mmCIF file with all atom_site columns, C-alpha atoms in Angstrom:
data_model
loop_
_atom_site.group_PDB
_atom_site.id
_atom_site.type_symbol
_atom_site.label_atom_id
_atom_site.label_alt_id
_atom_site.label_comp_id
_atom_site.label_asym_id
_atom_site.label_entity_id
_atom_site.label_seq_id
_atom_site.pdbx_PDB_ins_code
_atom_site.Cartn_x
_atom_site.Cartn_y
_atom_site.Cartn_z
_atom_site.occupancy
_atom_site.B_iso_or_equiv
_atom_site.pdbx_formal_charge
_atom_site.auth_seq_id
_atom_site.auth_comp_id
_atom_site.auth_asym_id
_atom_site.auth_atom_id
_atom_site.pdbx_PDB_model_num
ATOM 1   C CA . MET A 1 1   ? 157.952 86.927  53.577  1.00 60.00 ? 1   MET A CA 1
ATOM 2   C CA . LYS A 1 2   ? 154.254 86.122  53.937  1.00 58.00 ? 2   LYS A CA 1
ATOM 3   C CA . LYS A 1 3   ? 154.516 86.027  57.744  1.00 59.00 ? 3   LYS A CA 1
ATOM 4   C CA . THR A 1 4   ? 156.251 89.378  57.802  1.00 57.00 ? 4   THR A CA 1
ATOM 5   C CA . PHE A 1 5   ? 153.614 90.871  55.597  1.00 50.00 ? 5   PHE A CA 1
ATOM 6   C CA . ILE A 1 6   ? 150.815 89.443  57.733  1.00 59.00 ? 6   ILE A CA 1
ATOM 7   C CA . ILE A 1 7   ? 152.455 90.679  60.894  1.00 59.00 ? 7   ILE A CA 1
ATOM 8   C CA . LEU A 1 8   ? 152.808 94.153  59.394  1.00 51.00 ? 8   LEU A CA 1
ATOM 9   C CA . ILE A 1 9   ? 149.212 94.293  58.269  1.00 61.00 ? 9   ILE A CA 1
ATOM 10  C CA . LEU A 1 10  ? 148.051 93.130  61.742  1.00 53.00 ? 10  LEU A CA 1
ATOM 11  C CA . GLN A 1 11  ? 150.105 95.856  63.398  1.00 63.00 ? 11  GLN A CA 1
ATOM 12  C CA . LEU A 1 12  ? 148.715 98.456  61.031  1.00 56.00 ? 12  LEU A CA 1
ATOM 13  C CA . LEU A 1 13  ? 145.200 97.341  61.841  1.00 55.00 ? 13  LEU A CA 1
ATOM 14  C CA . MET A 1 14  ? 145.818 97.475  65.592  1.00 60.00 ? 14  MET A CA 1
ATOM 15  C CA . ALA A 1 15  ? 147.257 100.928 65.247  1.00 56.00 ? 15  ALA A CA 1
ATOM 16  C CA . VAL A 1 16  ? 144.278 102.063 63.319  1.00 53.00 ? 16  VAL A CA 1
ATOM 17  C CA . SER A 1 17  ? 141.837 100.693 65.801  1.00 54.00 ? 17  SER A CA 1
ATOM 18  C CA . VAL A 1 18  ? 143.683 102.300 68.808  1.00 50.00 ? 18  VAL A CA 1
ATOM 19  C CA . SER A 1 19  ? 143.863 105.656 67.030  1.00 52.00 ? 19  SER A CA 1
ATOM 20  C CA . ALA A 1 20  ? 140.185 105.461 66.070  1.00 51.00 ? 20  ALA A CA 1
ATOM 21  C CA . GLN A 1 21  ? 139.247 105.478 69.730  1.00 54.00 ? 21  GLN A CA 1
ATOM 22  C CA . GLY A 1 22  ? 141.238 108.702 70.202  1.00 55.00 ? 22  GLY A CA 1
ATOM 23  C CA . PRO A 1 23  ? 142.470 110.177 73.482  1.00 61.00 ? 23  PRO A CA 1
ATOM 24  C CA . ARG A 1 24  ? 139.845 111.475 75.793  1.00 66.00 ? 24  ARG A CA 1
ATOM 25  C CA . LYS A 1 25  ? 140.097 115.243 76.301  1.00 78.00 ? 25  LYS A CA 1
ATOM 26  C CA . PHE A 1 26  ? 139.733 116.797 79.638  1.00 75.00 ? 26  PHE A CA 1
ATOM 27  C CA . SER A 1 27  ? 136.745 119.210 79.806  1.00 81.00 ? 27  SER A CA 1
ATOM 28  C CA . PRO A 1 28  ? 136.958 121.661 82.717  1.00 84.00 ? 28  PRO A CA 1
ATOM 29  C CA . GLU A 1 29  ? 133.259 122.492 82.222  1.00 87.00 ? 29  GLU A CA 1
ATOM 30  C CA . LYS A 1 30  ? 132.172 118.841 82.512  1.00 89.00 ? 30  LYS A CA 1
ATOM 31  C CA . PHE A 1 31  ? 134.484 118.358 85.451  1.00 87.00 ? 31  PHE A CA 1
ATOM 32  C CA . ASP A 1 32  ? 133.007 121.353 87.326  1.00 89.00 ? 32  ASP A CA 1
ATOM 33  C CA . ALA A 1 33  ? 129.386 120.254 86.411  1.00 91.00 ? 33  ALA A CA 1
ATOM 34  C CA . ASP A 1 34  ? 130.112 116.752 87.686  1.00 91.00 ? 34  ASP A CA 1
ATOM 35  C CA . MET A 1 35  ? 131.683 118.083 90.850  1.00 92.00 ? 35  MET A CA 1
ATOM 36  C CA . GLU A 1 36  ? 128.699 120.411 91.592  1.00 93.00 ? 36  GLU A CA 1
ATOM 37  C CA . LYS A 1 37  ? 126.237 117.657 90.931  1.00 94.00 ? 37  LYS A CA 1
ATOM 38  C CA . PHE A 1 38  ? 128.177 115.294 93.257  1.00 93.00 ? 38  PHE A CA 1
ATOM 39  C CA . VAL A 1 39  ? 128.573 117.928 95.998  1.00 94.00 ? 39  VAL A CA 1
ATOM 40  C CA . THR A 1 40  ? 124.880 118.911 95.794  1.00 95.00 ? 40  THR A CA 1
ATOM 41  C CA . GLU A 1 41  ? 123.812 115.215 96.114  1.00 94.00 ? 41  GLU A CA 1
ATOM 42  C CA . GLN A 1 42  ? 126.323 114.300 98.830  1.00 94.00 ? 42  GLN A CA 1
ATOM 43  C CA . ALA A 1 43  ? 125.724 117.463 100.916 1.00 94.00 ? 43  ALA A CA 1
ATOM 44  C CA . LYS A 1 44  ? 122.022 117.220 100.379 1.00 95.00 ? 44  LYS A CA 1
ATOM 45  C CA . LEU A 1 45  ? 121.847 120.862 99.271  1.00 94.00 ? 45  LEU A CA 1
ATOM 46  C CA . THR A 1 46  ? 118.448 122.210 98.177  1.00 93.00 ? 46  THR A CA 1
ATOM 47  C CA . GLN A 1 47  ? 118.274 124.237 94.943  1.00 94.00 ? 47  GLN A CA 1
ATOM 48  C CA . GLN A 1 48  ? 118.165 127.441 96.953  1.00 95.00 ? 48  GLN A CA 1
ATOM 49  C CA . GLU A 1 49  ? 121.183 126.431 99.049  1.00 94.00 ? 49  GLU A CA 1
ATOM 50  C CA . ALA A 1 50  ? 123.123 125.330 95.909  1.00 93.00 ? 50  ALA A CA 1
ATOM 51  C CA . ASP A 1 51  ? 122.234 128.700 94.325  1.00 94.00 ? 51  ASP A CA 1
ATOM 52  C CA . LYS A 1 52  ? 123.752 130.526 97.315  1.00 94.00 ? 52  LYS A CA 1
ATOM 53  C CA . PHE A 1 53  ? 126.704 128.147 97.907  1.00 95.00 ? 53  PHE A CA 1
ATOM 54  C CA . PHE A 1 54  ? 128.190 127.578 94.458  1.00 94.00 ? 54  PHE A CA 1
ATOM 55  C CA . PRO A 1 55  ? 128.836 131.207 93.373  1.00 95.00 ? 55  PRO A CA 1
ATOM 56  C CA . LEU A 1 56  ? 130.878 131.647 96.552  1.00 95.00 ? 56  LEU A CA 1
ATOM 57  C CA . PHE A 1 57  ? 132.509 128.310 95.988  1.00 95.00 ? 57  PHE A CA 1
ATOM 58  C CA . ARG A 1 58  ? 133.571 129.209 92.376  1.00 94.00 ? 58  ARG A CA 1
ATOM 59  C CA . GLU A 1 59  ? 134.751 132.592 93.546  1.00 95.00 ? 59  GLU A CA 1
ATOM 60  C CA . MET A 1 60  ? 136.941 130.973 96.254  1.00 94.00 ? 60  MET A CA 1
ATOM 61  C CA . HIS A 1 61  ? 138.423 128.562 93.750  1.00 93.00 ? 61  HIS A CA 1
ATOM 62  C CA . GLN A 1 62  ? 139.152 131.337 91.256  1.00 94.00 ? 62  GLN A CA 1
ATOM 63  C CA . LYS A 1 63  ? 141.072 133.330 93.874  1.00 95.00 ? 63  LYS A CA 1
ATOM 64  C CA . GLN A 1 64  ? 142.908 130.166 95.028  1.00 94.00 ? 64  GLN A CA 1
ATOM 65  C CA . ARG A 1 65  ? 143.870 129.318 91.495  1.00 93.00 ? 65  ARG A CA 1
ATOM 66  C CA . ALA A 1 66  ? 145.530 132.712 91.128  1.00 94.00 ? 66  ALA A CA 1
ATOM 67  C CA . VAL A 1 67  ? 147.627 132.072 94.221  1.00 94.00 ? 67  VAL A CA 1
ATOM 68  C CA . TYR A 1 68  ? 148.441 128.489 92.982  1.00 93.00 ? 68  TYR A CA 1
ATOM 69  C CA . ASP A 1 69  ? 149.614 130.111 89.738  1.00 94.00 ? 69  ASP A CA 1
ATOM 70  C CA . LYS A 1 70  ? 152.005 132.363 91.789  1.00 93.00 ? 70  LYS A CA 1
ATOM 71  C CA . ILE A 1 71  ? 153.371 129.349 93.594  1.00 92.00 ? 71  ILE A CA 1
ATOM 72  C CA . ARG A 1 72  ? 153.912 127.433 90.384  1.00 93.00 ? 72  ARG A CA 1
ATOM 73  C CA . LYS A 1 73  ? 155.657 130.485 88.889  1.00 91.00 ? 73  LYS A CA 1
ATOM 74  C CA . ALA A 1 74  ? 157.885 130.873 91.939  1.00 88.00 ? 74  ALA A CA 1
ATOM 75  C CA . THR A 1 75  ? 158.921 127.239 91.940  1.00 89.00 ? 75  THR A CA 1
ATOM 76  C CA . LYS A 1 76  ? 159.212 126.740 88.183  1.00 89.00 ? 76  LYS A CA 1
ATOM 77  C CA . GLN A 1 77  ? 162.989 126.967 88.229  1.00 85.00 ? 77  GLN A CA 1
ATOM 78  C CA . GLN A 1 78  ? 165.187 125.790 90.962  1.00 85.00 ? 78  GLN A CA 1
ATOM 79  C CA . PRO A 1 79  ? 167.050 128.688 92.565  1.00 84.00 ? 79  PRO A CA 1
ATOM 80  C CA . ALA A 1 80  ? 170.867 128.780 92.021  1.00 86.00 ? 80  ALA A CA 1
ATOM 81  C CA . ASP A 1 81  ? 171.969 129.295 95.624  1.00 89.00 ? 81  ASP A CA 1
ATOM 82  C CA . ASP A 1 82  ? 170.956 129.119 99.212  1.00 91.00 ? 82  ASP A CA 1
ATOM 83  C CA . LYS A 1 83  ? 169.845 132.728 99.492  1.00 91.00 ? 83  LYS A CA 1
ATOM 84  C CA . ALA A 1 84  ? 167.606 132.351 96.481  1.00 90.00 ? 84  ALA A CA 1
ATOM 85  C CA . CYS A 1 85  ? 166.220 129.066 97.883  1.00 91.00 ? 85  CYS A CA 1
ATOM 86  C CA . GLU A 1 86  ? 165.466 130.781 101.083 1.00 92.00 ? 86  GLU A CA 1
ATOM 87  C CA . ALA A 1 87  ? 163.616 133.589 99.344  1.00 91.00 ? 87  ALA A CA 1
ATOM 88  C CA . THR A 1 88  ? 161.584 131.159 97.286  1.00 92.00 ? 88  THR A CA 1
ATOM 89  C CA . LEU A 1 89  ? 160.586 129.110 100.341 1.00 93.00 ? 89  LEU A CA 1
ATOM 90  C CA . LYS A 1 90  ? 159.578 132.254 102.218 1.00 93.00 ? 90  LYS A CA 1
ATOM 91  C CA . GLU A 1 91  ? 157.484 133.379 99.215  1.00 93.00 ? 91  GLU A CA 1
ATOM 92  C CA . CYS A 1 92  ? 155.783 129.978 99.061  1.00 93.00 ? 92  CYS A CA 1
ATOM 93  C CA . ASP A 1 93  ? 155.111 130.029 102.736 1.00 95.00 ? 93  ASP A CA 1
ATOM 94  C CA . LYS A 1 94  ? 153.503 133.437 102.476 1.00 95.00 ? 94  LYS A CA 1
ATOM 95  C CA . LEU A 1 95  ? 151.365 132.299 99.524  1.00 95.00 ? 95  LEU A CA 1
ATOM 96  C CA . ASN A 1 96  ? 150.233 129.188 101.376 1.00 95.00 ? 96  ASN A CA 1
ATOM 97  C CA . VAL A 1 97  ? 149.108 131.307 104.315 1.00 96.00 ? 97  VAL A CA 1
ATOM 98  C CA . GLU A 1 98  ? 147.211 133.496 101.765 1.00 96.00 ? 98  GLU A CA 1
ATOM 99  C CA . LEU A 1 99  ? 145.498 130.304 100.443 1.00 95.00 ? 99  LEU A CA 1
ATOM 100 C CA . ARG A 1 100 ? 144.340 129.388 103.934 1.00 96.00 ? 100 ARG A CA 1
ATOM 101 C CA . GLN A 1 101 ? 143.162 132.982 104.578 1.00 97.00 ? 101 GLN A CA 1
ATOM 102 C CA . ILE A 1 102 ? 141.092 132.820 101.350 1.00 96.00 ? 102 ILE A CA 1
ATOM 103 C CA . GLU A 1 103 ? 139.593 129.596 102.388 1.00 95.00 ? 103 GLU A CA 1
ATOM 104 C CA . GLN A 1 104 ? 138.799 130.797 105.871 1.00 96.00 ? 104 GLN A CA 1
ATOM 105 C CA . ASN A 1 105 ? 137.147 133.964 104.611 1.00 96.00 ? 105 ASN A CA 1
ATOM 106 C CA . TYR A 1 106 ? 134.997 132.116 102.123 1.00 96.00 ? 106 TYR A CA 1
ATOM 107 C CA . HIS A 1 107 ? 134.070 129.416 104.612 1.00 96.00 ? 107 HIS A CA 1
ATOM 108 C CA . GLN A 1 108 ? 132.706 132.275 106.862 1.00 96.00 ? 108 GLN A CA 1
ATOM 109 C CA . LYS A 1 109 ? 130.749 133.706 103.878 1.00 96.00 ? 109 LYS A CA 1
ATOM 110 C CA . MET A 1 110 ? 129.366 130.274 103.004 1.00 95.00 ? 110 MET A CA 1
ATOM 111 C CA . MET A 1 111 ? 128.203 129.711 106.630 1.00 95.00 ? 111 MET A CA 1
ATOM 112 C CA . LYS A 1 112 ? 126.285 132.976 106.453 1.00 95.00 ? 112 LYS A CA 1
ATOM 113 C CA . ALA A 1 113 ? 124.560 131.722 103.292 1.00 95.00 ? 113 ALA A CA 1
ATOM 114 C CA . ILE A 1 114 ? 123.775 128.175 104.307 1.00 95.00 ? 114 ILE A CA 1
ATOM 115 C CA . PRO A 1 115 ? 124.029 126.149 107.536 1.00 95.00 ? 115 PRO A CA 1
ATOM 116 C CA . ALA A 1 116 ? 127.558 125.249 108.724 1.00 95.00 ? 116 ALA A CA 1
ATOM 117 C CA . LYS A 1 117 ? 126.708 121.453 108.604 1.00 96.00 ? 117 LYS A CA 1
ATOM 118 C CA . LYS A 1 118 ? 125.948 121.779 104.837 1.00 95.00 ? 118 LYS A CA 1
ATOM 119 C CA . VAL A 1 119 ? 129.112 123.762 104.261 1.00 95.00 ? 119 VAL A CA 1
ATOM 120 C CA . TYR A 1 120 ? 131.159 121.082 106.037 1.00 96.00 ? 120 TYR A CA 1
ATOM 121 C CA . ASP A 1 121 ? 129.406 118.265 104.087 1.00 95.00 ? 121 ASP A CA 1
ATOM 122 C CA . ALA A 1 122 ? 129.998 120.130 100.792 1.00 95.00 ? 122 ALA A CA 1
ATOM 123 C CA . ILE A 1 123 ? 133.734 120.530 101.585 1.00 95.00 ? 123 ILE A CA 1
ATOM 124 C CA . MET A 1 124 ? 134.065 116.904 102.507 1.00 95.00 ? 124 MET A CA 1
ATOM 125 C CA . ALA A 1 125 ? 132.079 115.969 99.329  1.00 94.00 ? 125 ALA A CA 1
ATOM 126 C CA . GLU A 1 126 ? 134.463 117.998 97.185  1.00 93.00 ? 126 GLU A CA 1
ATOM 127 C CA . ASN A 1 127 ? 137.448 116.233 98.770  1.00 92.00 ? 127 ASN A CA 1
ATOM 128 C CA . ARG A 1 128 ? 135.874 112.778 97.996  1.00 93.00 ? 128 ARG A CA 1
ATOM 129 C CA . PHE A 1 129 ? 135.148 113.818 94.523  1.00 92.00 ? 129 PHE A CA 1
ATOM 130 C CA . HIS A 1 130 ? 138.769 114.869 93.868  1.00 89.00 ? 130 HIS A CA 1
ATOM 131 C CA . ARG A 1 131 ? 140.126 111.703 95.397  1.00 89.00 ? 131 ARG A CA 1
ATOM 132 C CA . ARG A 1 132 ? 137.848 109.597 93.211  1.00 87.00 ? 132 ARG A CA 1
ATOM 133 C CA . MET A 1 133 ? 138.716 111.542 90.089  1.00 84.00 ? 133 MET A CA 1
ATOM 134 C CA . MET A 1 134 ? 142.376 111.141 90.860  1.00 82.00 ? 134 MET A CA 1
ATOM 135 C CA . ARG A 1 135 ? 141.895 107.440 91.254  1.00 81.00 ? 135 ARG A CA 1
ATOM 136 C CA . GLY A 1 136 ? 140.296 107.430 87.768  1.00 74.00 ? 136 GLY A CA 1
ATOM 137 C CA . TRP A 1 137 ? 143.183 109.390 86.256  1.00 69.00 ? 137 TRP A CA 1
ATOM 138 C CA . GLN A 1 138 ? 145.812 107.112 87.779  1.00 65.00 ? 138 GLN A CA 1
ATOM 139 C CA . ASN A 1 139 ? 144.347 104.228 85.829  1.00 65.00 ? 139 ASN A CA 1
ATOM 140 C CA . PRO A 1 140 ? 143.364 105.443 82.322  1.00 57.00 ? 140 PRO A CA 1
ATOM 141 C CA . ASN A 1 141 ? 142.552 102.020 81.084  1.00 57.00 ? 141 ASN A CA 1
ATOM 142 C CA . GLY A 1 142 ? 140.558 100.996 84.238  1.00 47.00 ? 142 GLY A CA 1
ATOM 143 C CA . PRO A 1 143 ? 136.912 100.923 84.640  1.00 42.00 ? 143 PRO A CA 1
ATOM 144 C CA . GLN A 1 144 ? 136.594 104.635 85.100  1.00 44.00 ? 144 GLN A CA 1
ATOM 145 C CA . GLY A 1 145 ? 138.350 105.229 81.676  1.00 45.00 ? 145 GLY A CA 1
ATOM 146 C CA . GLY A 1 146 ? 140.745 107.984 82.330  1.00 47.00 ? 146 GLY A CA 1
ATOM 147 C CA . TRP A 1 147 ? 139.258 111.379 83.345  1.00 46.00 ? 147 TRP A CA 1
ATOM 148 C CA . GLN A 1 148 ? 135.667 110.200 83.021  1.00 48.00 ? 148 GLN A CA 1
ATOM 149 C CA . ASN A 1 149 ? 133.362 110.561 85.909  1.00 50.00 ? 149 ASN A CA 1
ATOM 150 C CA . PRO A 1 150 ? 133.971 107.538 88.189  1.00 50.00 ? 150 PRO A CA 1
ATOM 151 C CA . PHE A 1 151 ? 130.608 108.057 89.814  1.00 54.00 ? 151 PHE A CA 1
ATOM 152 C CA . ASN A 1 152 ? 128.718 106.779 86.815  1.00 52.00 ? 152 ASN A CA 1
ATOM 153 C CA . GLY A 1 153 ? 127.753 103.116 86.464  1.00 47.00 ? 153 GLY A CA 1
ATOM 154 C CA . GLY A 1 154 ? 128.699 102.047 89.998  1.00 45.00 ? 154 GLY A CA 1
ATOM 155 C CA . GLN A 1 155 ? 132.332 101.432 89.046  1.00 47.00 ? 155 GLN A CA 1
ATOM 156 C CA . GLN A 1 156 ? 133.676 102.428 92.393  1.00 45.00 ? 156 GLN A CA 1
ATOM 157 C CA . LYS A 1 157 ? 136.081 100.087 94.118  1.00 45.00 ? 157 LYS A CA 1
ATOM 158 C CA . LYS A 1 158 ? 134.835 98.358  97.223  1.00 45.00 ? 158 LYS A CA 1
ATOM 159 C CA . TRP A 1 159 ? 137.688 98.911  99.728  1.00 47.00 ? 159 TRP A CA 1
ATOM 160 C CA . GLY A 1 160 ? 135.638 99.448  102.703 1.00 48.00 ? 160 GLY A CA 1
ATOM 161 C CA . LYS A 1 161 ? 133.957 102.683 103.854 1.00 51.00 ? 161 LYS A CA 1
ATOM 162 C CA . ARG A 1 162 ? 136.970 105.003 103.054 1.00 51.00 ? 162 ARG A CA 1
ATOM 163 C CA . ASN A 1 163 ? 136.578 106.968 99.883  1.00 47.00 ? 163 ASN A CA 1
#
């Protein structure tokens, strides 16, 4: 009886300590701020270049998000027959082309605002940022601690040059 009582108390204490830490909440504002800081540093953007680049960058992502929402809506439920599947696939193909057109248009606008090399470096930096953040999300108990910025504290894995 004593052993059962002690085990019960220990489990209760463990549950309380785990719940006291609480789940980390995702903050889109913090994510965007961290991404902008990382892109600015990696692409070596000056303050003037960043002031020209990021409004276009945010605008592009806002338009892309609207298209991604349409794709998600179109694929939310599996179509019942081949004809409906074909229509859904055609719609998704059309929307994916629209995504690329948005990207192409904004890349041209960005290259008018800042040098093409800096646009290229910023896009590559954004890709690296997303890959590293996903790596952190895949291992919520790892050194990055879930969604937290994996660029803080030098916690990056050393797997060669590839990021």
